């Protein structure tokens, strides 16, 4: 370990593993260490015995749930947009050869007390029970405008400069009511709150286009894909990639103390009396707690069930978004469910998560609107965790710290953090213009 590296990465969470893979592909000498004896950090996947040990001490799970090894329960459950940033990174790095994906059955939204399929184009808009007849016609025109919009073709702009015009003004041009705006903004554009309405409309329209393009890729019931055997496969796949390009991995390394010189710049990491020297340190917030601040909490319920989520057409895998306004909250709530079709549970069993940004000190009451939509639950586990973001100046101390995972059950915010960190570490922009058709071979 007493060698010099370009980068030492601490923690094998998904973000850190993606970055070590990308940096190794770039030709940097990378050492990747973790105090744990397993990959994944916060974003690991647990079997049934591990789940019981984590939440219930030494309790043994009931036999009625099936074999422990048949479960892969993600601790940070998220689906991937089929055309989104993470898929582009997977193809850019050729990590697709280590993984198999399957389309997710359903994408739904909660509206006026009921679960509805999210309409993603003009045809679906006309069929959707979310809107009345006249609203459907207005929504159809808006969807066609978004589908036809091309940044490089002024004819498709209908006189609107989306870099200047607010999203709110584009929407009002089509006369859409608040109810429609609610599900379009939160379930299609995947906005986290309503502040986007007063920002330039370009990002909003691009997000809607991404949803529609992702939906069209595999012609499934949703725009999402998800790896077989759960998300725990992803950190390991990027670790393999890093190793192929010369990266070194060390698990079960206690302490992992970052060393700083007299100017406050990181110059290495010490573990078990040995120091690995480096130019830069990349880590999750737990390795440098004095350089991060708390930005909120996530409340989560992990539920084991013997049936799919009701009102989702028996979807074996599904995301349901509950927009904040529908619940009288400041933040959205997310339902995520998976089953044996993605090899994360035995046949006839389902893993469901209810997740949201915690707004009170009572997560069980806060999560109730989502849990009530699941129907009967065999077992339920509650958890809250703090979210952190870095407070340091990375150019001053050579430390690059990831932000904690949010409550969303999609990867868009996660990938943005990785891309931003990559740019800061390397001074380069990550080129994600890849041939997406190359990925379909590894997707069932």
CSV table of C-alpha atoms in Angstrom, one decimal:
chain,number,residue,atom,x,y,z
A,1,UNK,CA,0.0,0.0,0.0
A,2,UNK,CA,3.0,2.3,0.5
A,3,UNK,CA,2.8,3.6,-3.1
A,4,UNK,CA,1.7,6.8,-4.7
A,5,UNK,CA,-1.6,7.0,-6.5
A,6,UNK,CA,-3.4,9.7,-8.5
A,7,UNK,CA,-6.6,9.1,-6.5
A,8,UNK,CA,-7.6,7.2,-3.4
A,9,UNK,CA,-11.3,6.4,-3.3
A,10,UNK,CA,-12.9,5.7,0.1
A,11,UNK,CA,-16.2,3.7,0.4
A,12,UNK,CA,-17.6,1.4,-2.2
A,13,UNK,CA,-21.0,3.0,-2.5
A,14,UNK,CA,-22.4,3.3,-6.0
A,15,UNK,CA,-21.2,6.9,-6.7
A,16,UNK,CA,-17.7,6.1,-5.5
A,17,UNK,CA,-17.5,2.9,-7.6
A,18,UNK,CA,-18.7,4.7,-10.7
A,19,UNK,CA,-16.1,7.4,-10.2
A,20,UNK,CA,-13.3,4.9,-9.6
A,21,UNK,CA,-14.3,3.1,-12.8
A,22,UNK,CA,-14.4,6.3,-14.8
A,23,UNK,CA,-11.1,7.5,-13.4
A,24,UNK,CA,-9.4,4.2,-14.1
A,25,UNK,CA,-10.6,4.2,-17.7
A,26,UNK,CA,-9.1,7.7,-18.0
A,27,UNK,CA,-5.7,6.1,-17.1
A,28,UNK,CA,-5.4,7.4,-13.5
A,29,UNK,CA,-3.8,5.2,-10.9
A,30,UNK,CA,-6.6,4.5,-8.4
A,31,UNK,CA,-6.6,2.8,-5.0
A,32,UNK,CA,-10.1,2.0,-3.7
A,33,UNK,CA,-10.6,1.2,0.0
A,34,UNK,CA,-13.6,0.4,2.3
A,35,UNK,CA,-13.8,-0.2,6.0
A,36,UNK,CA,-16.6,-2.7,5.4
A,37,UNK,CA,-16.0,-6.3,4.2
A,38,UNK,CA,-18.6,-6.0,1.4
A,39,UNK,CA,-19.2,-3.8,-1.6
A,40,UNK,CA,-21.9,-1.1,-1.8
A,41,UNK,CA,-21.6,1.0,1.3
A,42,UNK,CA,-24.9,2.7,1.9
A,43,UNK,CA,-26.2,1.4,-1.4
A,44,UNK,CA,-25.6,-2.3,-0.7
A,45,UNK,CA,-28.2,-5.1,-1.2
A,46,UNK,CA,-29.1,-7.5,1.7
A,47,UNK,CA,-30.3,-11.1,1.8
A,48,UNK,CA,-33.1,-11.9,4.3
A,49,UNK,CA,-30.8,-12.9,7.2
A,50,UNK,CA,-28.8,-9.7,6.8
A,51,UNK,CA,-32.0,-7.7,6.7
A,52,UNK,CA,-33.2,-9.2,9.9
A,53,UNK,CA,-29.8,-8.8,11.6
A,54,UNK,CA,-29.7,-5.1,10.6
A,55,UNK,CA,-33.2,-4.2,11.7
A,56,UNK,CA,-34.1,-6.8,14.4
A,57,UNK,CA,-30.8,-7.8,15.9
A,58,UNK,CA,-30.3,-11.6,15.9
A,59,UNK,CA,-33.9,-12.4,15.0
A,60,UNK,CA,-34.2,-15.2,12.4
A,61,UNK,CA,-36.7,-14.5,9.6
A,62,UNK,CA,-39.9,-16.6,9.5
A,63,UNK,CA,-39.6,-19.7,7.2
A,64,UNK,CA,-42.8,-18.6,5.4
A,65,UNK,CA,-40.8,-15.9,3.6
A,66,UNK,CA,-38.7,-18.5,1.8
A,67,UNK,CA,-34.9,-18.9,1.5
A,68,UNK,CA,-32.7,-16.0,2.6
A,69,UNK,CA,-30.5,-16.2,-0.5
A,70,UNK,CA,-33.4,-15.6,-2.8
A,71,UNK,CA,-33.7,-12.0,-1.5
A,72,UNK,CA,-31.7,-9.0,-2.6
A,73,UNK,CA,-33.1,-6.0,-0.7
A,74,UNK,CA,-31.6,-2.7,-1.9
A,75,UNK,CA,-30.9,-0.3,0.9
A,76,UNK,CA,-31.1,2.7,-1.6
A,77,UNK,CA,-33.7,1.4,-4.1
A,78,UNK,CA,-33.7,3.2,-7.5
A,79,UNK,CA,-34.7,2.5,-11.1
A,80,UNK,CA,-32.8,3.7,-14.1
A,81,UNK,CA,-34.2,5.7,-17.0
A,82,UNK,CA,-33.6,3.5,-20.1
A,83,UNK,CA,-32.2,6.6,-21.9
A,84,UNK,CA,-30.8,8.3,-18.8
A,85,UNK,CA,-27.4,9.3,-17.6
A,86,UNK,CA,-26.5,6.1,-15.7
A,87,UNK,CA,-27.3,3.9,-18.8
A,88,UNK,CA,-25.0,6.2,-20.8
A,89,UNK,CA,-22.2,5.8,-18.2
A,90,UNK,CA,-22.7,2.0,-18.3
A,91,UNK,CA,-22.3,2.0,-22.1
A,92,UNK,CA,-19.5,4.6,-22.1
A,93,UNK,CA,-17.5,2.4,-19.8
A,94,UNK,CA,-18.7,-1.0,-21.3
A,95,UNK,CA,-19.9,-2.1,-17.8
A,96,UNK,CA,-23.0,-3.5,-19.5
A,97,UNK,CA,-21.1,-6.7,-20.2
A,98,UNK,CA,-21.0,-7.5,-16.5
A,99,UNK,CA,-24.8,-6.9,-15.9
A,100,UNK,CA,-28.2,-7.9,-17.1
A,101,UNK,CA,-31.2,-5.6,-17.0
A,102,UNK,CA,-34.9,-6.0,-17.4
A,103,UNK,CA,-37.5,-3.4,-18.1
A,104,UNK,CA,-39.7,-2.3,-15.2
A,105,UNK,CA,-43.4,-3.0,-15.7
A,106,UNK,CA,-45.1,0.2,-14.6
A,107,UNK,CA,-44.9,3.9,-14.0
A,108,UNK,CA,-47.8,5.3,-12.0
A,109,UNK,CA,-48.9,8.5,-10.2
A,110,UNK,CA,-51.1,9.1,-7.2
A,111,UNK,CA,-53.9,11.6,-8.0
A,112,UNK,CA,-57.1,12.4,-6.0
A,113,UNK,CA,-56.8,9.3,-3.8
A,114,UNK,CA,-56.2,6.8,-6.6
A,115,UNK,CA,-53.2,5.3,-8.5
A,116,UNK,CA,-53.1,6.0,-12.3
A,117,UNK,CA,-50.8,5.0,-15.1
A,118,UNK,CA,-48.6,7.9,-16.2
A,119,UNK,CA,-49.5,9.0,-19.7
A,120,UNK,CA,-46.3,9.7,-21.6
A,121,UNK,CA,-47.4,10.7,-25.1
A,122,UNK,CA,-50.4,12.2,-26.9
A,123,UNK,CA,-52.1,8.8,-27.5
A,124,UNK,CA,-51.9,7.8,-23.8
A,125,UNK,CA,-53.1,11.3,-22.8
A,126,UNK,CA,-56.3,10.7,-24.7
A,127,UNK,CA,-57.0,7.5,-22.8
A,128,UNK,CA,-56.0,8.6,-19.3
A,129,UNK,CA,-58.7,8.9,-16.6
A,130,UNK,CA,-56.5,11.6,-15.0
A,131,UNK,CA,-58.1,14.2,-17.2
A,132,UNK,CA,-61.5,15.3,-18.5
A,133,UNK,CA,-62.3,15.4,-22.3
A,134,UNK,CA,-61.3,19.0,-22.9
A,135,UNK,CA,-58.2,18.8,-20.7
A,136,UNK,CA,-57.1,15.6,-22.7
A,137,UNK,CA,-57.2,17.6,-25.9
A,138,UNK,CA,-55.1,20.4,-24.4
A,139,UNK,CA,-52.7,17.9,-22.9
A,140,UNK,CA,-52.4,16.1,-26.2
A,141,UNK,CA,-51.4,19.3,-28.0
A,142,UNK,CA,-48.8,19.9,-25.3
A,143,UNK,CA,-47.4,16.4,-25.6
A,144,UNK,CA,-47.1,16.7,-29.4
A,145,UNK,CA,-45.3,20.1,-28.9
A,146,UNK,CA,-42.8,18.4,-26.5
A,147,UNK,CA,-42.3,15.3,-28.8
A,148,UNK,CA,-41.7,17.5,-31.9
A,149,UNK,CA,-39.4,20.0,-30.1
A,150,UNK,CA,-35.9,20.1,-31.6
A,151,UNK,CA,-33.4,22.6,-30.3
A,152,UNK,CA,-31.8,22.9,-33.7
A,153,UNK,CA,-35.1,23.4,-35.6
A,154,UNK,CA,-36.6,26.8,-35.0
A,155,UNK,CA,-39.8,25.7,-36.8
A,156,UNK,CA,-40.5,23.3,-33.9
A,157,UNK,CA,-40.2,26.1,-31.2
A,158,UNK,CA,-43.6,27.7,-31.9
A,159,UNK,CA,-42.1,31.1,-31.2
A,160,UNK,CA,-40.9,30.2,-27.7
A,161,UNK,CA,-37.3,30.6,-26.6
A,162,UNK,CA,-37.1,27.9,-23.9
A,163,UNK,CA,-33.9,29.3,-22.6
A,164,UNK,CA,-35.8,32.4,-21.6
A,165,UNK,CA,-39.5,31.5,-21.2
A,166,UNK,CA,-40.5,30.1,-17.9
A,167,UNK,CA,-41.9,26.6,-17.7
A,168,UNK,CA,-45.0,28.1,-16.1
A,169,UNK,CA,-45.6,30.3,-19.3
A,170,UNK,CA,-45.1,27.4,-21.7
A,171,UNK,CA,-47.7,25.4,-19.7
A,172,UNK,CA,-50.2,28.3,-19.6
A,173,UNK,CA,-49.9,28.7,-23.4
A,174,UNK,CA,-51.6,25.3,-23.6
A,175,UNK,CA,-54.1,26.0,-20.8
A,176,UNK,CA,-53.3,23.0,-18.7
A,177,UNK,CA,-54.9,22.9,-15.3
A,178,UNK,CA,-53.0,22.5,-12.0
A,179,UNK,CA,-54.0,18.9,-11.7
A,180,UNK,CA,-52.3,18.0,-15.0
A,181,UNK,CA,-49.3,20.2,-14.3
A,182,UNK,CA,-48.9,18.3,-11.0
A,183,UNK,CA,-48.5,14.8,-12.6
A,184,UNK,CA,-46.5,16.1,-15.7
A,185,UNK,CA,-44.0,17.9,-13.5
A,186,UNK,CA,-43.5,15.3,-10.8
A,187,UNK,CA,-44.2,11.9,-12.5
A,188,UNK,CA,-42.8,12.6,-16.0
A,189,UNK,CA,-40.3,15.4,-15.6
A,190,UNK,CA,-39.3,14.0,-12.2
A,191,UNK,CA,-39.0,17.4,-10.6
A,192,UNK,CA,-38.5,17.3,-6.8
A,193,UNK,CA,-40.6,20.4,-6.1
A,194,UNK,CA,-42.5,23.2,-8.0
A,195,UNK,CA,-39.6,25.7,-8.2
A,196,UNK,CA,-39.0,24.5,-11.8
A,197,UNK,CA,-42.2,26.4,-12.9
A,198,UNK,CA,-40.3,29.7,-12.5
A,199,UNK,CA,-37.1,28.6,-14.2
A,200,UNK,CA,-36.4,28.5,-18.0
A,201,UNK,CA,-38.5,25.8,-19.6
A,202,UNK,CA,-35.6,24.1,-21.5
A,203,UNK,CA,-34.7,21.7,-18.7
A,204,UNK,CA,-38.4,20.8,-18.1
A,205,UNK,CA,-39.0,20.0,-21.8
A,206,UNK,CA,-35.8,18.0,-22.0
A,207,UNK,CA,-36.8,15.9,-18.9
A,208,UNK,CA,-40.2,15.2,-20.5
A,209,UNK,CA,-38.4,14.1,-23.8
A,210,UNK,CA,-36.1,11.9,-21.8
A,211,UNK,CA,-39.1,10.1,-20.2
A,212,UNK,CA,-40.7,9.6,-23.6
A,213,UNK,CA,-37.5,8.4,-25.3
A,214,UNK,CA,-36.8,6.0,-22.4
A,215,UNK,CA,-40.3,4.6,-22.7
A,216,UNK,CA,-39.9,4.0,-26.4
A,217,UNK,CA,-36.5,2.2,-26.0
A,218,UNK,CA,-37.8,-1.2,-24.9
A,219,UNK,CA,-41.5,-0.6,-25.5
A,220,UNK,CA,-42.3,-1.7,-21.9
A,221,UNK,CA,-44.8,-0.3,-19.6
A,222,UNK,CA,-42.4,2.2,-18.1
A,223,UNK,CA,-39.3,4.2,-19.0
A,224,UNK,CA,-37.3,2.4,-16.3
A,225,UNK,CA,-34.9,-0.6,-16.3
A,226,UNK,CA,-33.4,-2.4,-13.3
A,227,UNK,CA,-30.6,-4.9,-12.9
A,228,UNK,CA,-31.2,-8.6,-12.3
A,229,UNK,CA,-30.3,-9.4,-8.6
A,230,UNK,CA,-30.7,-5.8,-7.5
A,231,UNK,CA,-28.6,-2.7,-7.3
A,232,UNK,CA,-25.9,-4.4,-5.3
A,233,UNK,CA,-24.6,-5.7,-8.7
A,234,UNK,CA,-23.7,-2.2,-9.9
A,235,UNK,CA,-20.9,-1.2,-7.4
A,236,UNK,CA,-19.3,-4.6,-8.0
A,237,UNK,CA,-19.5,-4.2,-11.8
A,238,UNK,CA,-17.8,-0.8,-11.7
A,239,UNK,CA,-15.2,-2.2,-9.2
A,240,UNK,CA,-14.5,-4.9,-11.8
A,241,UNK,CA,-14.1,-2.2,-14.5
A,242,UNK,CA,-11.6,-0.3,-12.3
A,243,UNK,CA,-9.6,-3.5,-11.7
A,244,UNK,CA,-9.5,-4.2,-15.4
A,245,UNK,CA,-7.9,-0.8,-16.0
A,246,UNK,CA,-5.4,-1.2,-13.2
A,247,UNK,CA,-7.3,0.0,-10.1
A,248,UNK,CA,-6.6,-1.7,-6.8
A,249,UNK,CA,-9.3,-2.7,-4.3
A,250,UNK,CA,-9.0,-3.3,-0.6
A,251,UNK,CA,-12.0,-4.2,1.6
A,252,UNK,CA,-12.0,-4.5,5.4
A,253,UNK,CA,-9.5,-1.6,5.9
A,254,UNK,CA,-10.1,-0.1,9.3
A,255,UNK,CA,-10.0,3.6,10.1
A,256,UNK,CA,-8.9,4.9,6.6
A,257,UNK,CA,-7.7,8.2,8.0
A,258,UNK,CA,-7.2,11.0,5.5
A,259,UNK,CA,-3.8,12.7,6.0
A,260,UNK,CA,-3.5,16.5,5.5
A,261,UNK,CA,-0.3,18.6,5.1
A,262,UNK,CA,0.4,22.0,6.8
A,263,UNK,CA,-1.7,23.8,4.1
A,264,UNK,CA,-4.7,21.6,4.8
A,265,UNK,CA,-4.3,19.6,1.5
A,266,UNK,CA,-5.0,15.9,1.5
A,267,UNK,CA,-1.8,13.9,0.6
A,268,UNK,CA,-2.7,10.3,1.5
A,269,UNK,CA,-4.8,7.8,3.5
A,270,UNK,CA,-3.5,5.8,6.4
A,271,UNK,CA,-4.8,2.4,7.4
A,272,UNK,CA,-3.2,-0.3,9.7
A,273,UNK,CA,0.0,1.8,9.9
A,274,UNK,CA,0.5,2.2,6.2
A,275,UNK,CA,0.0,5.4,4.2
A,276,UNK,CA,-1.1,5.4,0.5
A,277,UNK,CA,0.1,8.7,-0.9
A,278,UNK,CA,-2.2,10.4,-3.4
A,279,UNK,CA,-3.0,13.7,-5.2
A,280,UNK,CA,-6.7,13.5,-4.5
A,281,UNK,CA,-9.2,11.8,-2.2
A,282,UNK,CA,-12.7,10.8,-3.2
A,283,UNK,CA,-15.1,9.6,-0.6
A,284,UNK,CA,-18.6,9.4,0.8
A,285,UNK,CA,-19.6,11.8,3.7
A,286,UNK,CA,-18.9,9.2,6.4
A,287,UNK,CA,-15.1,9.3,5.8
A,288,UNK,CA,-14.8,13.1,6.4
A,289,UNK,CA,-17.6,14.0,8.8
A,290,UNK,CA,-16.1,17.4,9.6
A,291,UNK,CA,-16.3,18.5,6.0
A,292,UNK,CA,-20.0,17.9,5.5
A,293,UNK,CA,-23.3,19.3,6.8
A,294,UNK,CA,-26.7,17.7,7.3
A,295,UNK,CA,-29.3,18.8,4.7
A,296,UNK,CA,-32.2,16.7,5.8
A,297,UNK,CA,-33.5,13.2,6.6
A,298,UNK,CA,-35.0,10.4,4.5
A,299,UNK,CA,-37.8,8.3,6.0
A,300,UNK,CA,-38.3,4.8,4.6
A,301,UNK,CA,-40.4,1.7,5.1
A,302,UNK,CA,-39.2,-1.6,3.7
A,303,UNK,CA,-42.2,-4.0,3.2
A,304,UNK,CA,-42.2,-7.7,2.3
A,305,UNK,CA,-45.5,-8.7,0.7
A,306,UNK,CA,-47.2,-11.7,-1.0
A,307,UNK,CA,-48.9,-9.6,-3.7
A,308,UNK,CA,-48.2,-6.8,-6.2
A,309,UNK,CA,-49.2,-3.2,-5.3
A,310,UNK,CA,-53.0,-2.9,-5.9
A,311,UNK,CA,-54.2,-0.9,-8.9
A,312,UNK,CA,-51.0,-1.3,-10.9
A,313,UNK,CA,-52.3,-4.1,-13.2
A,314,UNK,CA,-50.5,-6.7,-11.2
A,315,UNK,CA,-47.1,-5.1,-12.1
A,316,UNK,CA,-44.2,-7.3,-11.0
A,317,UNK,CA,-42.0,-4.2,-10.8
A,318,UNK,CA,-43.4,-0.6,-10.5
A,319,UNK,CA,-42.7,3.0,-9.4
A,320,UNK,CA,-45.6,5.1,-8.1
A,321,UNK,CA,-44.9,8.8,-7.4
A,322,UNK,CA,-47.2,10.6,-4.9
A,323,UNK,CA,-46.8,14.3,-5.7
A,324,UNK,CA,-46.4,16.6,-2.7
A,325,UNK,CA,-49.6,18.6,-3.4
A,326,UNK,CA,-51.7,15.4,-3.4
A,327,UNK,CA,-50.5,14.7,0.2
A,328,UNK,CA,-50.3,18.3,1.5
A,329,UNK,CA,-46.6,17.9,1.9
A,330,UNK,CA,-43.4,19.8,0.9
A,331,UNK,CA,-41.9,16.8,-0.8
A,332,UNK,CA,-43.0,13.9,-3.0
A,333,UNK,CA,-43.4,10.3,-1.7
A,334,UNK,CA,-42.2,7.3,-3.7
A,335,UNK,CA,-43.4,3.7,-3.9
A,336,UNK,CA,-41.0,1.1,-5.4
A,337,UNK,CA,-41.8,-2.5,-5.8
A,338,UNK,CA,-39.9,-5.5,-7.3
A,339,UNK,CA,-40.2,-9.3,-7.3
A,340,UNK,CA,-38.9,-12.6,-8.7
A,341,UNK,CA,-38.8,-11.2,-12.2
A,342,UNK,CA,-35.7,-9.2,-11.3
A,343,UNK,CA,-34.4,-12.1,-9.1
A,344,UNK,CA,-34.7,-10.1,-5.8
A,345,UNK,CA,-37.4,-12.2,-4.1
A,346,UNK,CA,-38.7,-15.8,-4.4
A,347,UNK,CA,-41.7,-16.5,-6.5
A,348,UNK,CA,-44.9,-15.1,-5.0
A,349,UNK,CA,-43.1,-12.6,-2.8
A,350,UNK,CA,-42.6,-8.8,-3.4
A,351,UNK,CA,-40.3,-6.2,-1.9
A,352,UNK,CA,-41.9,-2.7,-1.6
A,353,UNK,CA,-40.4,0.5,-0.4
A,354,UNK,CA,-42.1,3.7,0.7
A,355,UNK,CA,-39.7,6.6,0.8
A,356,UNK,CA,-39.8,10.4,1.3
A,357,UNK,CA,-37.8,13.3,2.6
A,358,UNK,CA,-38.7,13.3,6.4
A,359,UNK,CA,-40.6,16.4,7.4
A,360,UNK,CA,-41.4,15.4,11.0
A,361,UNK,CA,-39.9,13.2,13.8
A,362,UNK,CA,-42.6,10.6,13.2
A,363,UNK,CA,-41.7,8.7,10.0
A,364,UNK,CA,-44.3,5.9,10.6
A,365,UNK,CA,-47.2,8.5,10.5
A,366,UNK,CA,-45.5,10.4,7.6
A,367,UNK,CA,-45.2,7.3,5.4
A,368,UNK,CA,-48.8,6.1,6.2
A,369,UNK,CA,-50.3,7.5,2.9
A,370,UNK,CA,-47.9,5.4,0.9
A,371,UNK,CA,-48.1,2.3,3.1
A,372,UNK,CA,-51.9,2.4,2.9
A,373,UNK,CA,-51.7,1.9,-0.9
A,374,UNK,CA,-49.7,-1.4,-0.6
A,375,UNK,CA,-52.5,-3.5,0.8
A,376,UNK,CA,-51.6,-6.3,3.4
A,377,UNK,CA,-47.9,-6.4,4.4
A,378,UNK,CA,-46.2,-9.5,5.7
A,379,UNK,CA,-43.3,-7.7,7.4
A,380,UNK,CA,-42.4,-4.0,7.7
A,381,UNK,CA,-39.2,-2.2,8.7
A,382,UNK,CA,-38.9,1.5,9.3
A,383,UNK,CA,-35.7,3.5,9.0
A,384,UNK,CA,-34.6,7.1,8.8
A,385,UNK,CA,-31.2,8.3,7.8
A,386,UNK,CA,-29.5,11.7,7.6
A,387,UNK,CA,-28.5,13.3,4.3
A,388,UNK,CA,-25.2,15.1,4.0
A,389,UNK,CA,-23.5,17.4,1.4
A,390,UNK,CA,-19.9,18.6,1.4
A,391,UNK,CA,-19.0,22.0,2.8
A,392,UNK,CA,-15.3,22.0,1.8
A,393,UNK,CA,-13.6,23.7,-1.1
A,394,UNK,CA,-12.3,20.8,-3.1
A,395,UNK,CA,-9.6,22.8,-4.9
A,396,UNK,CA,-8.3,23.9,-1.5
A,397,UNK,CA,-8.0,20.5,0.2
A,398,UNK,CA,-8.0,18.0,-2.7
A,399,UNK,CA,-11.1,16.2,-1.2
A,400,UNK,CA,-14.1,15.3,-3.3
A,401,UNK,CA,-17.1,14.2,-1.3
A,402,UNK,CA,-20.3,12.8,-2.6
A,403,UNK,CA,-23.8,14.0,-1.5
A,404,UNK,CA,-26.0,11.4,0.4
A,405,UNK,CA,-28.7,9.6,-1.6
A,406,UNK,CA,-32.1,11.3,-1.7
A,407,UNK,CA,-35.5,9.8,-1.4
A,408,UNK,CA,-36.2,9.5,-5.1
A,409,UNK,CA,-36.6,6.0,-6.6
A,410,UNK,CA,-34.9,7.0,-9.9
A,411,UNK,CA,-31.2,7.7,-10.6
A,412,UNK,CA,-31.3,11.1,-12.2
A,413,UNK,CA,-30.1,13.1,-9.2
A,414,UNK,CA,-27.5,10.4,-8.3
A,415,UNK,CA,-26.0,10.6,-11.8
A,416,UNK,CA,-25.9,14.4,-11.8
A,417,UNK,CA,-23.8,14.3,-8.6
A,418,UNK,CA,-21.3,11.8,-10.2
A,419,UNK,CA,-21.0,13.9,-13.4
A,420,UNK,CA,-20.4,17.1,-11.4
A,421,UNK,CA,-17.8,15.3,-9.2
A,422,UNK,CA,-16.0,13.8,-12.2
A,423,UNK,CA,-15.7,17.3,-13.7
A,424,UNK,CA,-14.3,18.8,-10.5
A,425,UNK,CA,-11.8,15.9,-10.1
A,426,UNK,CA,-10.5,15.8,-13.7
A,427,UNK,CA,-11.3,19.3,-15.0
A,428,UNK,CA,-13.0,17.6,-18.0
A,429,UNK,CA,-16.6,17.2,-19.0
A,430,UNK,CA,-17.8,13.6,-19.1
A,431,UNK,CA,-18.8,12.8,-22.7
A,432,UNK,CA,-22.0,10.8,-22.6
A,433,UNK,CA,-22.9,11.0,-26.3
A,434,UNK,CA,-22.9,7.2,-26.9
A,435,UNK,CA,-24.7,4.8,-29.1
A,436,UNK,CA,-27.6,3.7,-26.9
A,437,UNK,CA,-28.5,0.8,-29.2
A,438,UNK,CA,-25.4,-1.0,-27.9
A,439,UNK,CA,-27.1,-1.5,-24.5
A,440,UNK,CA,-30.1,-3.4,-25.7
A,441,UNK,CA,-28.1,-6.6,-26.0
A,442,UNK,CA,-27.7,-6.8,-22.2
A,443,UNK,CA,-31.3,-5.9,-21.5
A,444,UNK,CA,-34.0,-8.7,-21.5
